Amino acid sequence: MKTNCADDYFLWLLMAKGHNARYVNRVLYEHITTGENTSGNRITGYKSDLELYQILDKLNIFSDSEMNRFGKRCSANYNKALKREYNHIDWAVSHSVERFERLKMKVVGSALSLTRGRLCSLEDER
């Protein structure tokens, strides 16, 4: 990804869809603190979400309805941050999806707690 912010979200989405993750025991990235936190910049964050949407669309791992909801949310958030006019229905859908996603993450967190982190396997299936 070229725009920093949604890269960790991308990893979580891939793991949720059953894609394997591996531990790499070498330095791949060095973070230099500049005092500017990209996560705190809403417009950059929403640009990153839009980039993630394009990547996920090419990978074709989510259903059309999931992609449609995510795309609407991304564009509505980006337009709202830029103070552009946007359709209220799109905003309402985006807001509902946002609340649903937060609830879903709480459910996943609870499930992980109850199963002691053994909700899914990250090992290769052979």
C-alpha atoms as one frame of an Amber mdcrd trajectory, in Angstrom:
protein
   0.000   0.000   0.000   1.234   3.469  -0.835  -0.910   5.400   1.641  -0.148
   4.481   5.229  -2.992   3.839   7.670  -5.192   0.923   6.553  -2.339  -1.572
   6.151  -2.992  -3.197   9.534  -6.722  -3.355   8.744  -5.788  -5.098   5.475
  -3.853  -7.756   7.418  -6.792  -8.343   9.793  -9.192  -8.687   6.858  -6.947
 -11.243   5.154  -6.664 -13.269   8.360 -10.441 -13.090   8.836 -10.850 -14.595
   5.367  -8.538 -17.473   6.252  -5.354 -16.346   4.518  -2.191 -17.581   6.168
   0.140 -15.354   8.127   3.694 -16.211   9.065   6.216 -14.969  11.567   9.274
 -13.378   9.940  12.317 -13.139  12.205  14.108 -10.231  10.508  13.729  -6.486
  10.328  11.438  -5.520   7.467  10.663  -1.976   8.447  12.156   0.764  10.565
   9.799   3.391  11.908  11.182   6.881  12.355   9.042   9.134  14.509   8.585
  12.573  12.981   5.910  13.800  15.338   3.232  13.551  12.667   0.940  10.615
  13.209  -0.706   9.497   9.975  -3.428   7.719  11.920  -4.451  11.082  13.357
  -4.938  12.585   9.900  -8.484  11.692   8.880  -8.106  12.565   5.202  -4.953
  10.442   4.855  -6.702   7.627   6.709  -9.698   7.758   4.409  -7.422   7.875
   1.341  -5.772   4.739   2.672  -9.201   3.102   3.075 -10.003   3.947  -0.558
  -6.693   2.411  -1.657  -7.484  -0.694   0.398 -10.885  -0.876  -1.302  -9.181
  -0.930  -4.725  -6.758  -3.655  -3.631  -9.529  -5.815  -2.155 -11.589  -5.369
  -5.317  -8.702  -6.750  -7.404  -8.146  -9.682  -5.016 -11.821 -10.672  -5.301
 -11.982 -12.331  -1.865 -15.089 -10.539  -0.589 -18.634 -10.760  -1.906 -20.069
  -7.995  -4.068 -22.359  -6.879  -1.243 -19.443  -6.678   1.230 -17.389  -4.680
  -1.264 -20.320  -2.406  -2.024 -20.827  -1.626   1.677 -17.126  -1.046   2.258
 -16.830   1.152  -0.842 -19.789   3.291   0.188 -18.384   3.709   3.676 -14.944
   4.669   2.345 -16.249   7.246  -0.112 -18.755   8.709   2.362 -16.069   9.109
   5.042 -13.612  10.655   2.578 -16.187  13.087   1.198 -17.334  14.004   4.689
 -13.736  14.723   5.760 -13.318  16.990   2.726 -16.661  18.643   3.584 -18.094
  17.681   0.206 -21.768  17.156  -0.366 -22.788  13.552  -0.071 -26.002  11.629
  -0.146 -27.652  11.281   3.267 -28.655   7.700   2.522 -24.999   6.875   1.818
 -24.082   8.502   5.126 -26.782   6.585   6.997 -25.621   3.304   5.474 -22.004
   4.176   6.220 -22.841   5.055   9.817 -24.792   1.828  10.314 -22.002  -0.242
   8.784 -19.477   1.498  11.040 -21.529   0.621  14.130 -21.960  -2.950  12.900
 -18.205  -3.301  12.292 -17.467  -2.102  15.828 -19.967  -4.588  17.244 -18.479
  -7.344  15.103 -14.988  -6.613  16.453 -16.347  -6.812  20.017 -17.873 -10.211
  19.227 -14.606 -11.436  17.685 -12.697 -10.175  20.731 -15.081 -11.974  23.070
 -14.828 -15.168  21.023 -11.031 -14.973  21.152 -11.164 -14.522  24.928 -13.499
 -17.478  25.365 -11.411 -19.756  23.129  -8.113 -18.509  24.597  -7.008 -17.186
  21.221  -7.657 -20.418  19.343 -10.448 -19.155  17.143  -8.605 -19.956  13.922
  -5.318 -21.497  12.873  -2.645 -19.482  11.135  -0.716 -22.622  10.208  -0.465
 -23.844   6.630  -3.058 -26.416   5.724  -1.278 -29.365   4.171
